[in-house]
Short mmCIF file of C-alpha atoms and ligand atoms in Angstrom, two decimals:
data_model
loop_
_atom_site.label_atom_id
_atom_site.label_comp_id
_atom_site.label_asym_id
_atom_site.label_seq_id
_atom_site.Cartn_x
_atom_site.Cartn_y
_atom_site.Cartn_z
CA UNK U 1 -79.57 182.80 -157.46
CA UNK U 2 -81.16 186.04 -156.32
CA UNK U 3 -81.70 184.52 -152.90
CA UNK U 4 -78.02 183.55 -152.65
CA UNK U 5 -76.91 187.06 -153.47
CA UNK U 6 -79.21 188.66 -150.95
CA UNK U 7 -78.06 186.16 -148.32
CA UNK U 8 -74.46 187.03 -149.17
CA UNK U 9 -75.39 190.67 -149.00
CA UNK U 10 -76.79 190.14 -145.55
CA UNK U 11 -73.60 188.40 -144.43
CA UNK U 12 -71.57 191.34 -145.68
CA UNK U 13 -73.91 193.69 -143.86
CA UNK U 14 -73.52 191.76 -140.64
CA UNK U 15 -69.77 191.60 -141.11
CA UNK U 16 -69.88 195.34 -141.67
CA UNK U 17 -71.50 195.71 -138.26
CA UNK U 18 -68.58 193.96 -136.70
CA UNK U 19 -65.95 196.20 -138.22
CA UNK U 20 -67.73 199.51 -137.81
CA UNK U 21 -66.08 201.95 -135.50
CA UNK U 22 -67.34 205.45 -134.93
CA UNK U 23 -70.44 206.63 -133.25
CA UNK U 24 -73.86 205.83 -134.65
CA UNK U 25 -76.01 206.30 -131.57
CA UNK U 26 -79.71 207.05 -132.06
CA UNK U 27 -80.97 209.18 -130.43
CA UNK U 28 -77.94 211.44 -130.64
CA UNK U 29 -76.42 211.99 -127.18
CA UNK U 30 -76.29 215.44 -125.60
CA UNK U 31 -72.51 215.40 -125.48
CA UNK U 32 -70.11 212.85 -126.92
CA UNK U 33 -66.36 213.21 -127.12
CA UNK U 34 -63.66 210.86 -128.28
CA UNK U 35 -61.41 209.84 -125.38
CA UNK U 36 -57.63 209.83 -125.73
CA UNK U 37 -57.16 206.12 -125.02
CA UNK U 38 -57.04 203.31 -127.53
CA UNK U 39 -60.00 201.03 -127.96
CA UNK U 40 -60.72 198.59 -125.17
CA UNK U 41 -61.60 194.96 -125.79
CA UNK U 42 -63.95 192.73 -123.89
CA UNK U 43 -63.79 188.98 -123.57
CA UNK U 44 -65.35 186.14 -121.63
CA UNK U 45 -63.06 187.17 -118.75
CA UNK U 46 -64.80 190.55 -118.46
CA UNK U 47 -67.48 191.13 -115.83
CA UNK U 48 -70.06 193.77 -115.06
CA UNK U 49 -69.71 195.10 -111.54
CA UNK U 50 -73.09 196.38 -110.35
CA UNK U 51 -73.71 197.12 -106.69
CA UNK U 52 -77.25 198.52 -106.50
CA UNK U 53 -80.48 196.76 -107.52
CA UNK U 54 -81.27 199.00 -110.47
CA UNK U 55 -77.77 198.73 -111.95
CA UNK U 56 -77.93 194.97 -111.50
CA UNK U 57 -81.15 194.81 -113.51
CA UNK U 58 -79.68 196.91 -116.32
CA UNK U 59 -76.52 194.81 -116.18
CA UNK U 60 -78.41 191.54 -116.34
CA UNK U 61 -80.36 192.69 -119.42
CA UNK U 62 -77.18 193.95 -121.09
CA UNK U 63 -75.38 190.70 -120.33
CA UNK U 64 -78.28 188.70 -121.81
CA UNK U 65 -78.15 190.83 -124.98
CA UNK U 66 -74.40 190.24 -125.38
CA UNK U 67 -74.97 186.52 -124.92
CA UNK U 68 -77.89 186.30 -127.33
CA UNK U 69 -76.45 188.34 -130.18
CA UNK U 70 -72.67 187.96 -129.79
CA UNK U 71 -72.23 184.78 -127.71
CA UNK U 72 -70.32 186.80 -125.14
CA UNK U 73 -70.53 185.41 -121.65
CA UNK U 74 -70.15 188.38 -119.32
CA UNK U 75 -71.41 187.76 -115.78
CA UNK U 76 -72.83 190.35 -113.41
CA UNK U 77 -71.01 190.53 -110.06
CA UNK U 78 -71.55 192.50 -106.85
CA UNK U 79 -67.97 193.49 -106.43
CA UNK U 80 -64.52 192.81 -107.76
CA UNK U 81 -61.59 192.61 -105.42
CA UNK U 82 -58.96 191.86 -108.02
CA UNK U 83 -58.97 193.89 -111.20
CA UNK U 84 -57.08 191.26 -113.23
CA UNK U 85 -56.24 191.76 -116.90
CA UNK U 86 -59.73 191.98 -118.38
CA UNK U 87 -61.67 195.11 -119.27
CA UNK U 88 -64.64 195.33 -116.93
CA UNK U 89 -67.85 197.29 -116.74
CA UNK U 90 -68.67 199.36 -113.63
CA UNK U 91 -72.31 200.39 -113.23
CA UNK U 92 -73.64 202.69 -110.49
CA UNK U 93 -77.02 204.29 -109.95
CA UNK U 94 -76.61 207.76 -108.54
CA UNK U 95 -78.59 210.71 -107.27
CA UNK U 96 -75.79 213.07 -108.33
CA UNK U 97 -77.68 216.32 -108.99
CA UNK U 98 -75.26 217.19 -111.80
CA UNK U 99 -76.87 214.44 -113.88
CA UNK U 100 -80.43 215.34 -115.00
CA UNK U 101 -83.39 212.91 -114.72
CA UNK U 102 -82.90 209.67 -116.65
CA UNK U 103 -79.41 210.84 -117.56
CA UNK U 104 -76.05 209.09 -117.45
CA UNK U 105 -72.34 209.58 -117.82
CA UNK U 106 -70.47 206.91 -119.73
CA UNK U 107 -66.70 206.88 -119.70
CA UNK U 108 -64.80 204.30 -121.72
CA UNK U 109 -61.05 204.26 -121.19
CA UNK U 110 -58.23 201.86 -120.47
CA UNK U 111 -59.35 201.43 -116.86
CA UNK U 112 -62.73 200.08 -117.94
CA UNK U 113 -66.23 200.99 -119.01
CA UNK U 114 -67.77 203.16 -116.33
CA UNK U 115 -71.39 204.20 -116.08
CA UNK U 116 -73.00 206.50 -113.56
CA UNK U 117 -76.70 207.07 -114.06
CA UNK U 118 -79.81 208.52 -112.51
CA UNK U 119 -82.88 206.29 -112.25
CA UNK U 120 -83.21 204.84 -115.77
CA UNK U 121 -79.84 206.26 -116.74
CA UNK U 122 -77.72 203.14 -116.33
CA UNK U 123 -80.21 201.28 -118.52
CA UNK U 124 -79.90 204.02 -121.16
CA UNK U 125 -76.12 203.87 -121.00
CA UNK U 126 -76.35 200.16 -121.84
CA UNK U 127 -78.49 201.02 -124.88
CA UNK U 128 -75.73 203.38 -126.03
CA UNK U 129 -73.14 200.66 -125.37
CA UNK U 130 -75.10 198.22 -127.55
CA UNK U 131 -74.82 200.76 -130.35
CA UNK U 132 -71.10 201.42 -129.84
CA UNK U 133 -69.92 197.81 -129.75
CA UNK U 134 -67.70 196.83 -132.68
CA UNK U 135 -65.80 193.75 -133.78
CA UNK U 136 -62.12 193.87 -134.57
CA UNK U 137 -61.60 191.34 -137.34
CA UNK U 138 -57.81 191.19 -136.80
CA UNK U 139 -57.96 190.68 -133.07
CA UNK U 140 -61.16 188.68 -133.39
CA UNK U 141 -62.46 190.56 -130.37
CA UNK U 142 -65.36 192.81 -129.50
CA UNK U 143 -64.57 196.22 -128.19
CA UNK U 144 -65.40 199.86 -127.70
CA UNK U 145 -63.56 202.93 -128.78
CA UNK U 146 -62.70 205.36 -126.01
CA UNK U 147 -65.67 207.72 -125.59
CA UNK U 148 -66.95 210.06 -122.94
CA UNK U 149 -70.69 210.65 -123.07
CA UNK U 150 -72.92 212.89 -120.99
CA UNK U 151 -76.52 212.28 -121.89
CA UNK U 152 -80.08 213.01 -120.78
CA UNK U 153 -83.47 213.51 -122.43
CA UNK U 154 -85.06 216.69 -123.74
CA UNK U 155 -88.60 215.51 -122.86
CA UNK U 156 -90.02 213.41 -120.03
CA UNK U 157 -92.78 211.79 -122.17
CA UNK U 158 -91.24 209.83 -125.02
CA UNK U 159 -94.12 207.71 -126.14
CA UNK U 160 -95.13 204.90 -128.43
CA UNK U 161 -98.74 203.78 -128.65
CA UNK U 162 -100.08 200.46 -129.87
CA UNK U 163 -103.67 199.63 -130.79
CA UNK U 164 -104.19 195.97 -129.87
CA UNK U 165 -107.94 196.16 -130.51
CA UNK U 166 -108.34 196.55 -134.24
CA UNK U 167 -105.90 193.67 -134.36
CA UNK U 168 -104.80 191.64 -131.39
CA UNK U 169 -101.08 191.00 -130.85
CA UNK U 170 -99.60 188.30 -128.63
CA UNK U 171 -97.98 189.21 -125.35
CA UNK U 172 -94.54 188.24 -126.68
CA UNK U 173 -94.87 190.86 -129.40
CA UNK U 174 -96.01 193.51 -126.92
CA UNK U 175 -92.82 192.82 -124.97
CA UNK U 176 -90.68 193.00 -128.10
CA UNK U 177 -92.32 196.33 -128.97
CA UNK U 178 -91.49 197.67 -125.50
CA UNK U 179 -87.94 196.34 -125.65
CA UNK U 180 -87.41 198.05 -128.96
CA UNK U 181 -88.81 201.41 -127.91
CA UNK U 182 -86.59 201.23 -124.82
CA UNK U 183 -83.60 200.51 -127.10
CA UNK U 184 -84.26 203.98 -128.54
CA UNK U 185 -84.70 205.48 -125.05
CA UNK U 186 -88.47 205.90 -125.30
CA UNK U 187 -90.14 205.58 -121.91
CA UNK U 188 -93.94 205.63 -122.21
CA UNK U 189 -96.02 202.82 -123.72
CA UNK U 190 -99.63 203.83 -124.40
CA UNK U 191 -101.55 200.56 -124.55
CA UNK U 192 -104.86 201.04 -126.37
CA UNK U 193 -106.87 198.21 -124.81
CA UNK U 194 -110.55 198.78 -125.60
CA UNK U 195 -112.38 199.62 -128.80
CA UNK U 196 -115.47 199.09 -130.92
CA UNK U 197 -113.74 196.11 -132.54
CA UNK U 198 -112.49 194.36 -129.41
CA UNK U 199 -112.06 194.52 -125.63
CA UNK U 200 -108.61 193.17 -124.80
CA UNK U 201 -108.10 193.36 -121.03
CA UNK U 202 -109.51 190.83 -118.58
CA UNK U 203 -111.76 192.48 -115.98
CA UNK U 204 -112.57 190.04 -113.20
CA UNK U 205 -115.90 191.65 -112.26
CA UNK U 206 -117.17 191.66 -115.85
CA UNK U 207 -116.14 188.43 -117.59
CA UNK U 208 -118.38 189.08 -120.59
CA UNK U 209 -116.17 192.00 -121.63
CA UNK U 210 -113.62 189.51 -122.92
CA UNK U 211 -115.92 186.51 -123.45
CA UNK U 212 -118.18 188.47 -125.80
CA UNK U 213 -116.33 191.74 -126.37
CA UNK U 214 -113.01 190.01 -127.09
CA UNK U 215 -114.20 188.49 -130.34
CA UNK U 216 -115.61 189.92 -133.55
CA UNK U 217 -117.17 187.55 -136.01
CA UNK U 218 -115.05 188.76 -138.92
CA UNK U 219 -113.09 191.69 -140.31
CA UNK U 220 -113.81 193.89 -143.28
CA UNK U 221 -111.62 193.09 -146.28
CA UNK U 222 -109.28 195.99 -147.16
CA UNK U 223 -111.47 199.09 -147.53
CA UNK U 224 -114.53 197.39 -148.93
CA UNK U 225 -117.10 199.29 -146.86
CA UNK U 226 -119.86 199.55 -149.48
CA UNK U 227 -121.07 197.06 -150.35
CA UNK U 228 -119.44 195.58 -147.28
CA UNK U 229 -117.20 192.57 -147.67
CA UNK U 230 -116.13 190.57 -144.62
CA UNK U 231 -113.43 187.93 -144.48
CA UNK U 232 -115.60 185.43 -142.55
CA UNK U 233 -112.78 184.78 -140.05
CA UNK U 234 -113.44 185.42 -136.33
CA UNK U 235 -110.82 187.68 -134.72
CA UNK U 236 -110.25 187.14 -131.04
CA UNK U 237 -107.88 187.73 -128.16
CA UNK U 238 -107.37 189.36 -124.79
CA UNK U 239 -104.71 189.64 -122.09
CA UNK U 240 -105.27 188.01 -118.72
CA UNK U 241 -104.44 190.11 -115.67
CA UNK U 242 -101.50 187.81 -115.03
CA UNK U 243 -100.14 188.50 -118.51
CA UNK U 244 -100.64 192.23 -117.97
CA UNK U 245 -98.67 192.03 -114.73
CA UNK U 246 -95.84 190.32 -116.59
CA UNK U 247 -95.78 193.12 -119.18
CA UNK U 248 -95.82 195.77 -116.46
CA UNK U 249 -92.82 194.13 -114.77
CA UNK U 250 -91.03 193.74 -118.12
CA UNK U 251 -91.59 197.42 -118.90
CA UNK U 252 -90.47 198.56 -115.46
CA UNK U 253 -87.07 196.88 -115.90
CA UNK U 254 -86.66 198.86 -119.12
CA UNK U 255 -87.62 202.25 -117.66
CA UNK U 256 -90.94 202.15 -119.51
CA UNK U 257 -94.19 203.29 -117.88
CA UNK U 258 -97.39 201.89 -119.31
CA UNK U 259 -100.40 204.14 -119.84
CA UNK U 260 -103.45 201.91 -120.28
CA UNK U 261 -106.34 203.30 -122.29
CA UNK U 262 -109.95 202.47 -121.47
CA UNK U 263 -112.04 204.32 -124.05
CA UNK U 264 -115.14 206.28 -123.06
CA UNK U 265 -117.77 207.39 -123.79
CA UNK U 266 -117.26 206.46 -127.47
CA UNK U 267 -115.40 203.62 -129.18
CA UNK U 268 -117.21 201.32 -126.76
CA UNK U 269 -119.24 198.94 -128.95
CA UNK U 270 -117.40 195.83 -127.78
CA UNK U 271 -118.36 196.64 -124.17
CA UNK U 272 -121.96 197.34 -125.24
CA UNK U 273 -122.09 194.01 -127.06
CA UNK U 274 -121.25 192.38 -123.72
CA UNK U 275 -123.39 194.66 -121.49
CA UNK U 276 -126.07 196.28 -123.71
CA UNK U 277 -127.77 197.88 -120.68
CA UNK U 278 -124.93 200.44 -120.62
CA UNK U 279 -126.11 201.98 -123.91
CA UNK U 280 -128.79 204.62 -124.39
CA UNK U 281 -130.69 202.63 -127.00
CA UNK U 282 -131.77 199.07 -126.82
CA UNK U 283 -129.39 196.43 -128.07
CA UNK U 284 -128.35 193.92 -128.98
CA UNK U 285 -125.03 195.25 -130.23
CA UNK U 286 -122.33 193.50 -132.17
CA UNK U 287 -118.58 193.88 -131.84
CA UNK U 288 -117.75 196.01 -134.90
CA UNK U 289 -116.32 194.37 -138.02
CA UNK U 290 -115.63 197.63 -139.91
CA UNK U 291 -113.61 200.71 -138.97
CA UNK U 292 -114.85 204.18 -138.15
CA UNK U 293 -116.98 205.97 -135.59
CA UNK U 294 -120.17 204.40 -134.23
CA UNK U 295 -123.26 206.13 -132.85
CA UNK U 296 -123.88 203.81 -129.93
CA UNK U 297 -121.79 204.92 -126.95
CA UNK U 298 -121.99 204.59 -123.17
CA UNK U 299 -125.12 206.25 -121.77
CA UNK U 300 -124.45 208.60 -118.82
CA UNK U 301 -126.53 206.44 -116.41
CA UNK U 302 -125.57 205.68 -112.82
CA UNK U 303 -125.25 202.05 -113.91
CA UNK U 304 -122.62 203.07 -116.47
CA UNK U 305 -120.61 205.08 -113.94
CA UNK U 306 -120.76 202.19 -111.54
CA UNK U 307 -119.51 199.84 -114.26
CA UNK U 308 -116.71 202.15 -115.38
CA UNK U 309 -115.56 202.76 -111.82
CA UNK U 310 -115.38 199.04 -111.17
CA UNK U 311 -113.42 198.53 -114.40
CA UNK U 312 -111.09 201.42 -113.62
CA UNK U 313 -110.49 200.18 -110.07
CA UNK U 314 -109.09 196.95 -111.53
CA UNK U 315 -107.09 198.85 -114.15
CA UNK U 316 -105.61 201.25 -111.58
CA UNK U 317 -104.55 198.29 -109.43
CA UNK U 318 -102.77 196.63 -112.37
CA UNK U 319 -100.73 199.58 -113.64
CA UNK U 320 -98.31 201.39 -111.32
CA UNK U 321 -97.95 204.52 -113.50
CA UNK U 322 -99.48 207.91 -112.78
CA UNK U 323 -101.78 208.13 -115.81
CA UNK U 324 -104.92 206.36 -116.94
CA UNK U 325 -105.98 207.26 -120.50
CA UNK U 326 -109.75 207.56 -120.67
CA UNK U 327 -110.07 208.12 -124.44
CA UNK U 328 -112.72 210.76 -125.02
CA UNK U 329 -112.26 211.02 -128.79
CA UNK U 330 -114.84 210.65 -131.53
CA UNK U 331 -117.97 210.28 -129.40
CA UNK U 332 -120.97 211.22 -131.55
CA UNK U 333 -123.76 212.82 -129.57
CA UNK U 334 -126.76 211.50 -131.58
CA UNK U 335 -127.59 208.72 -129.09
CA UNK U 336 -127.53 211.17 -126.16
CA UNK U 337 -129.72 213.63 -128.08
CA UNK U 338 -132.34 210.92 -128.51
CA UNK U 339 -132.07 209.51 -125.00
CA UNK U 340 -134.46 210.46 -122.22
CA UNK U 341 -131.94 209.34 -119.62
CA UNK U 342 -129.20 211.52 -121.08
CA UNK U 343 -131.50 214.51 -121.42
CA UNK U 344 -132.59 214.14 -117.81
CA UNK U 345 -128.99 214.13 -116.62
CA UNK U 346 -128.43 217.36 -118.57
CA UNK U 347 -131.45 218.95 -116.92
CA UNK U 348 -130.49 217.73 -113.46
CA UNK U 349 -126.92 219.00 -113.79
CA UNK U 350 -127.79 222.23 -115.62
CA UNK U 351 -125.80 221.30 -118.72
CA UNK U 352 -126.45 223.35 -121.87
CA UNK U 353 -125.59 220.78 -124.51
CA UNK U 354 -124.23 217.29 -125.11
CA UNK U 355 -120.64 218.56 -125.18
CA UNK U 356 -121.12 219.73 -121.60
CA UNK U 357 -122.61 216.34 -120.84
CA UNK U 358 -119.43 214.68 -122.11
CA UNK U 359 -117.44 217.07 -119.93
CA UNK U 360 -119.62 216.08 -116.93
CA UNK U 361 -118.99 212.43 -117.80
CA UNK U 362 -115.22 212.89 -117.89
CA UNK U 363 -115.17 215.01 -114.71
CA UNK U 364 -116.94 212.26 -112.81
CA UNK U 365 -114.48 209.72 -114.10
CA UNK U 366 -111.57 212.02 -113.22
CA UNK U 367 -112.83 212.26 -109.65
CA UNK U 368 -112.89 208.49 -109.37
CA UNK U 369 -109.48 207.99 -110.99
CA UNK U 370 -108.01 210.57 -108.61
CA UNK U 371 -109.54 208.69 -105.67
CA UNK U 372 -107.39 205.76 -106.84
CA UNK U 373 -104.27 207.94 -106.68
CA UNK U 374 -104.00 208.43 -110.45
CA UNK U 375 -104.52 211.16 -113.03
CA UNK U 376 -106.41 211.11 -116.29
CA UNK U 377 -105.19 211.92 -119.76
CA UNK U 378 -107.54 212.04 -122.74
CA UNK U 379 -107.68 212.87 -126.45
CA UNK U 380 -108.18 216.56 -127.21
CA UNK U 381 -111.98 216.26 -127.55
CA UNK U 382 -112.08 216.33 -123.73
CA UNK U 383 -111.56 220.10 -124.08
CA UNK U 384 -115.04 220.41 -125.59
CA UNK U 385 -117.66 221.40 -123.04
CA UNK U 386 -114.96 222.23 -120.50
CA UNK U 387 -111.78 220.43 -119.46
CA UNK U 388 -111.77 218.37 -116.25
CA UNK U 389 -109.77 220.25 -113.57
CA UNK U 390 -106.62 218.11 -113.50
CA UNK U 391 -106.77 216.38 -116.86
CA UNK U 392 -103.83 216.18 -119.24
CA UNK U 393 -104.49 216.38 -122.95
CA UNK U 394 -103.20 214.30 -125.84
CA UNK U 395 -103.37 216.54 -128.89
CA UNK U 396 -104.06 214.50 -132.02
CA UNK U 397 -106.22 216.72 -134.27
CA UNK U 398 -103.22 218.91 -134.94
CA UNK U 399 -101.61 220.90 -132.16
CA UNK U 400 -104.50 223.29 -131.47
CA UNK U 401 -105.97 221.27 -128.60
CA UNK U 402 -102.56 220.97 -127.03
CA UNK U 403 -101.88 224.68 -127.38
CA UNK U 404 -105.25 225.56 -125.82
CA UNK U 405 -104.71 223.14 -122.93
CA UNK U 406 -101.16 224.39 -122.25
CA UNK U 407 -102.43 227.98 -122.20
CA UNK U 408 -104.97 226.86 -119.57
CA UNK U 409 -102.13 225.41 -117.49
CA UNK U 410 -102.77 221.74 -118.28
CA UNK U 411 -100.10 219.23 -119.24
CA UNK U 412 -100.00 218.12 -122.85
CA UNK U 413 -98.62 215.30 -124.95
CA UNK U 414 -98.29 216.16 -128.63
CA UNK U 415 -99.31 213.52 -131.11
CA UNK U 416 -100.54 215.42 -134.16
CA UNK U 417 -101.72 213.34 -137.11
CA UNK U 418 -99.38 215.23 -139.41
CA UNK U 419 -96.16 213.95 -137.78
CA UNK U 420 -97.01 211.29 -135.22
CA UNK U 421 -99.51 208.92 -136.84
CA UNK U 422 -97.42 205.93 -137.84
CA UNK U 423 -100.44 204.26 -139.43
CA UNK U 424 -100.01 206.78 -142.26
CA UNK U 425 -98.16 205.97 -145.46
CA UNK U 426 -94.44 206.61 -145.33
CA UNK U 427 -93.82 206.75 -149.05
CA UNK U 428 -95.73 206.78 -152.35
CA UNK U 429 -99.02 204.88 -151.99
CA UNK U 430 -98.31 202.86 -155.12
CA UNK U 431 -95.24 201.25 -153.60
CA UNK U 432 -96.41 200.84 -150.02
CA UNK U 433 -98.70 198.31 -148.34
CA UNK U 434 -102.32 199.39 -147.81
CA UNK U 435 -102.60 202.01 -145.07
CA UNK U 436 -105.26 204.30 -143.68
CA UNK U 437 -104.07 207.38 -145.62
CA UNK U 438 -101.79 210.38 -145.11
CA UNK U 439 -98.11 210.57 -145.92
CA UNK U 440 -95.70 210.89 -143.03
CA UNK U 441 -92.17 210.32 -144.24
CA UNK U 442 -89.19 209.57 -142.05
CA UNK U 443 -87.86 213.06 -142.70
CA UNK U 444 -91.17 214.67 -141.75
CA UNK U 445 -91.13 212.85 -138.42
CA UNK U 446 -87.50 213.89 -137.92
CA UNK U 447 -88.31 217.55 -138.50
CA UNK U 448 -91.05 217.62 -135.86
CA UNK U 449 -90.70 219.98 -132.91
CA UNK U 450 -93.27 219.32 -130.15
CA UNK U 451 -92.95 222.87 -128.75
CA UNK U 452 -95.35 225.19 -130.63
CA UNK U 453 -93.90 228.64 -131.27
CA UNK U 454 -97.10 230.29 -130.08
CA UNK U 455 -96.51 229.24 -126.47
CA UNK U 456 -94.65 231.43 -124.01
CA UNK U 457 -91.89 230.10 -121.78
CA UNK U 458 -94.21 229.19 -118.91
CA UNK U 459 -96.75 227.51 -121.19
CA UNK U 460 -94.00 225.49 -122.85
CA UNK U 461 -93.28 223.72 -119.56
CA UNK U 462 -96.66 222.01 -119.94
CA UNK U 463 -95.55 220.16 -123.08
CA UNK U 464 -94.47 216.87 -121.54
CA UNK U 465 -93.33 215.47 -124.86
CA UNK U 466 -94.77 213.61 -127.80
CA UNK U 467 -95.81 210.18 -128.90
CA UNK U 468 -96.32 208.14 -132.05
CA UNK U 469 -99.64 206.37 -132.48
CA UNK U 470 -99.79 203.01 -134.22
CA UNK U 471 -103.42 202.27 -135.07
CA UNK U 472 -103.86 198.83 -136.52
CA UNK U 473 -106.94 198.76 -138.75
CA UNK U 474 -104.71 197.74 -141.65
CA UNK U 475 -101.92 196.10 -139.65
CA UNK U 476 -102.80 192.51 -138.92
CA UNK U 477 -99.38 191.08 -138.03
CA UNK U 478 -96.38 192.02 -135.86
CA UNK U 479 -94.28 192.31 -139.04
CA UNK U 480 -96.66 194.93 -140.43
CA UNK U 481 -96.59 196.88 -137.17
CA UNK U 482 -92.79 196.86 -137.18
CA UNK U 483 -92.73 198.02 -140.78
CA UNK U 484 -94.88 201.06 -139.92
CA UNK U 485 -93.16 201.85 -136.61
CA UNK U 486 -89.52 201.52 -137.75
CA UNK U 487 -87.53 203.47 -138.67
CA UNK U 488 -89.99 206.30 -137.95
CA UNK U 489 -89.76 205.62 -134.19
CA UNK U 490 -85.98 206.16 -134.48
CA UNK U 491 -86.61 209.64 -135.89
CA UNK U 492 -89.12 210.43 -133.15
CA UNK U 493 -86.72 209.18 -130.49
CA UNK U 494 -84.22 211.80 -131.62
CA UNK U 495 -86.94 214.49 -131.63
CA UNK U 496 -87.74 213.61 -128.02
CA UNK U 497 -84.32 212.90 -126.58
CA UNK U 498 -81.69 215.00 -128.34
CA UNK U 499 -81.16 218.74 -127.87
CA UNK U 500 -82.59 220.80 -130.73
CA UNK U 501 -79.12 222.04 -131.71
CA UNK U 502 -77.91 218.45 -132.12
CA UNK U 503 -80.56 217.60 -134.69
CA UNK U 504 -79.07 216.94 -138.10
CA UNK U 505 -81.03 215.11 -140.78
CA UNK U 506 -78.04 214.01 -142.84
CA UNK U 507 -76.11 212.91 -139.76
CA UNK U 508 -79.16 210.95 -138.64
CA UNK U 509 -79.38 209.19 -142.00
CA UNK U 510 -75.72 208.27 -141.74
CA UNK U 511 -76.14 206.85 -138.22
CA UNK U 512 -79.25 204.97 -139.35
CA UNK U 513 -77.05 202.79 -141.60
CA UNK U 514 -75.74 201.11 -138.47
CA UNK U 515 -79.20 201.11 -136.91
CA UNK U 516 -80.65 199.19 -139.85
CA UNK U 517 -78.08 196.49 -139.23
CA UNK U 518 -78.90 196.40 -135.53
CA UNK U 519 -82.64 196.30 -136.29
CA UNK U 520 -82.03 193.36 -138.59
CA UNK U 521 -80.00 191.64 -135.90
CA UNK U 522 -82.89 192.12 -133.47
CA UNK U 523 -85.20 190.59 -136.09
CA UNK U 524 -87.22 193.77 -136.66
CA UNK U 525 -89.05 194.10 -139.97
CA UNK U 526 -88.10 197.76 -140.41
CA UNK U 527 -88.79 199.57 -143.67
CA UNK U 528 -85.42 199.85 -145.39
CA UNK U 529 -85.99 201.97 -148.46
C1 ACM I 601 -107.78 209.14 -132.63
O1 ACM I 601 -106.96 208.96 -133.54
N1 ACM I 601 -109.07 208.91 -132.82
C2 ACM I 601 -107.34 209.58 -131.31
#
């Protein structure tokens, strides 16, 4: 009986979607005005006219969405010589300097649905259109109210991270995750690919990284560290380079840049299990089965640099974006303190302590990454011992690292644990699934401002944006990841896209009512409490 009612409830919800007019766009556009015309209706006689390659791609994706979710068959055409009776879409990519980067102008009136967008902008206009579509129950037709929207982002880095190492997720889910972040106009996917608990990217020169490092023998049950309890189930998985290329192409079509992360010098046990000669102490090492920080890290030997450069050369060739994330966080120095090799490097290079040795390590890696035409970004620990000359900093231990880096003239992405760690609880512990800790509610995320007040106007230009991190120690399935990421990613999308003066917590909550329906339609296991 209960099941029947909730199914009925769902039907009513879905029906509600179809009759909803009004604007429920998330993130809130920069400027949105009601046009003077009546609503326009689309039908299977409508077409999308898209002349340039980028508009065509956006149009094809939009058309596929309308087909999949609404059974609307709206073809993409190069040109239209006869207007006919139907309402058509007109998409154009522009370099019009009046439209800021990634921005678009959307005009819906009786002459059609017109979009003009910068690179990425036409795609974003289609995301807004998905959120404006309504169903007229009397006419039995889908349509749009007359709106005029001018829209562009507040920040250039609108990021979502996913840890695929603590738990591995299939390529199809990675694509769904990217599709969804793009739906909310996020544009940077930070793919955390290597860890103590698993190495997840195929490297052709070092097959053991995935053969040995891609599998751990089991996983700790819940938080039963002491005495340890394992589940006895091997956990395995990695992405082939071909699969990675398919994700890169998928992301590119959705205006998403991928930032791959190859962790060093810490969080590297899976690599050491495969190639123990890269450690300071003698192995053998095991791919970790518990969570935390481990003492064995890469040793600063020539052999290690050679290995990392070979790995990074393959990584740089796979990912077209500017940044390679080199980790840098949570690298205990005990192994280097005990190591003759490490101590000799310090002497040779005139380094005062192990923090400076880490800085030397990262500088060398930066030099190599730059030789491949890329830049490095790392967690805020890379400030310790001296920041590499061109490095960007991801500030996770609060905002202090980010503030310090911006004051030094380095670019920064804010991802403080307090607001941006989506592995934290989002409600009372007693009523939520097991999580790592913390309490980061939807409202707390919404209230975040990535620009620290202590920065002056010049320093503020170094804050590229912010990002949510989704660490997966306690998230073993795609459904669990979705539950932690949504709706909090919706709140962050508004933090990163919408002008500060457009932010409105109660308005956001109101618009989220429609978003919950859309999330359900897209089969997303969002938290709906
Ligand atoms: C981190 O959460 N260790 C970057």
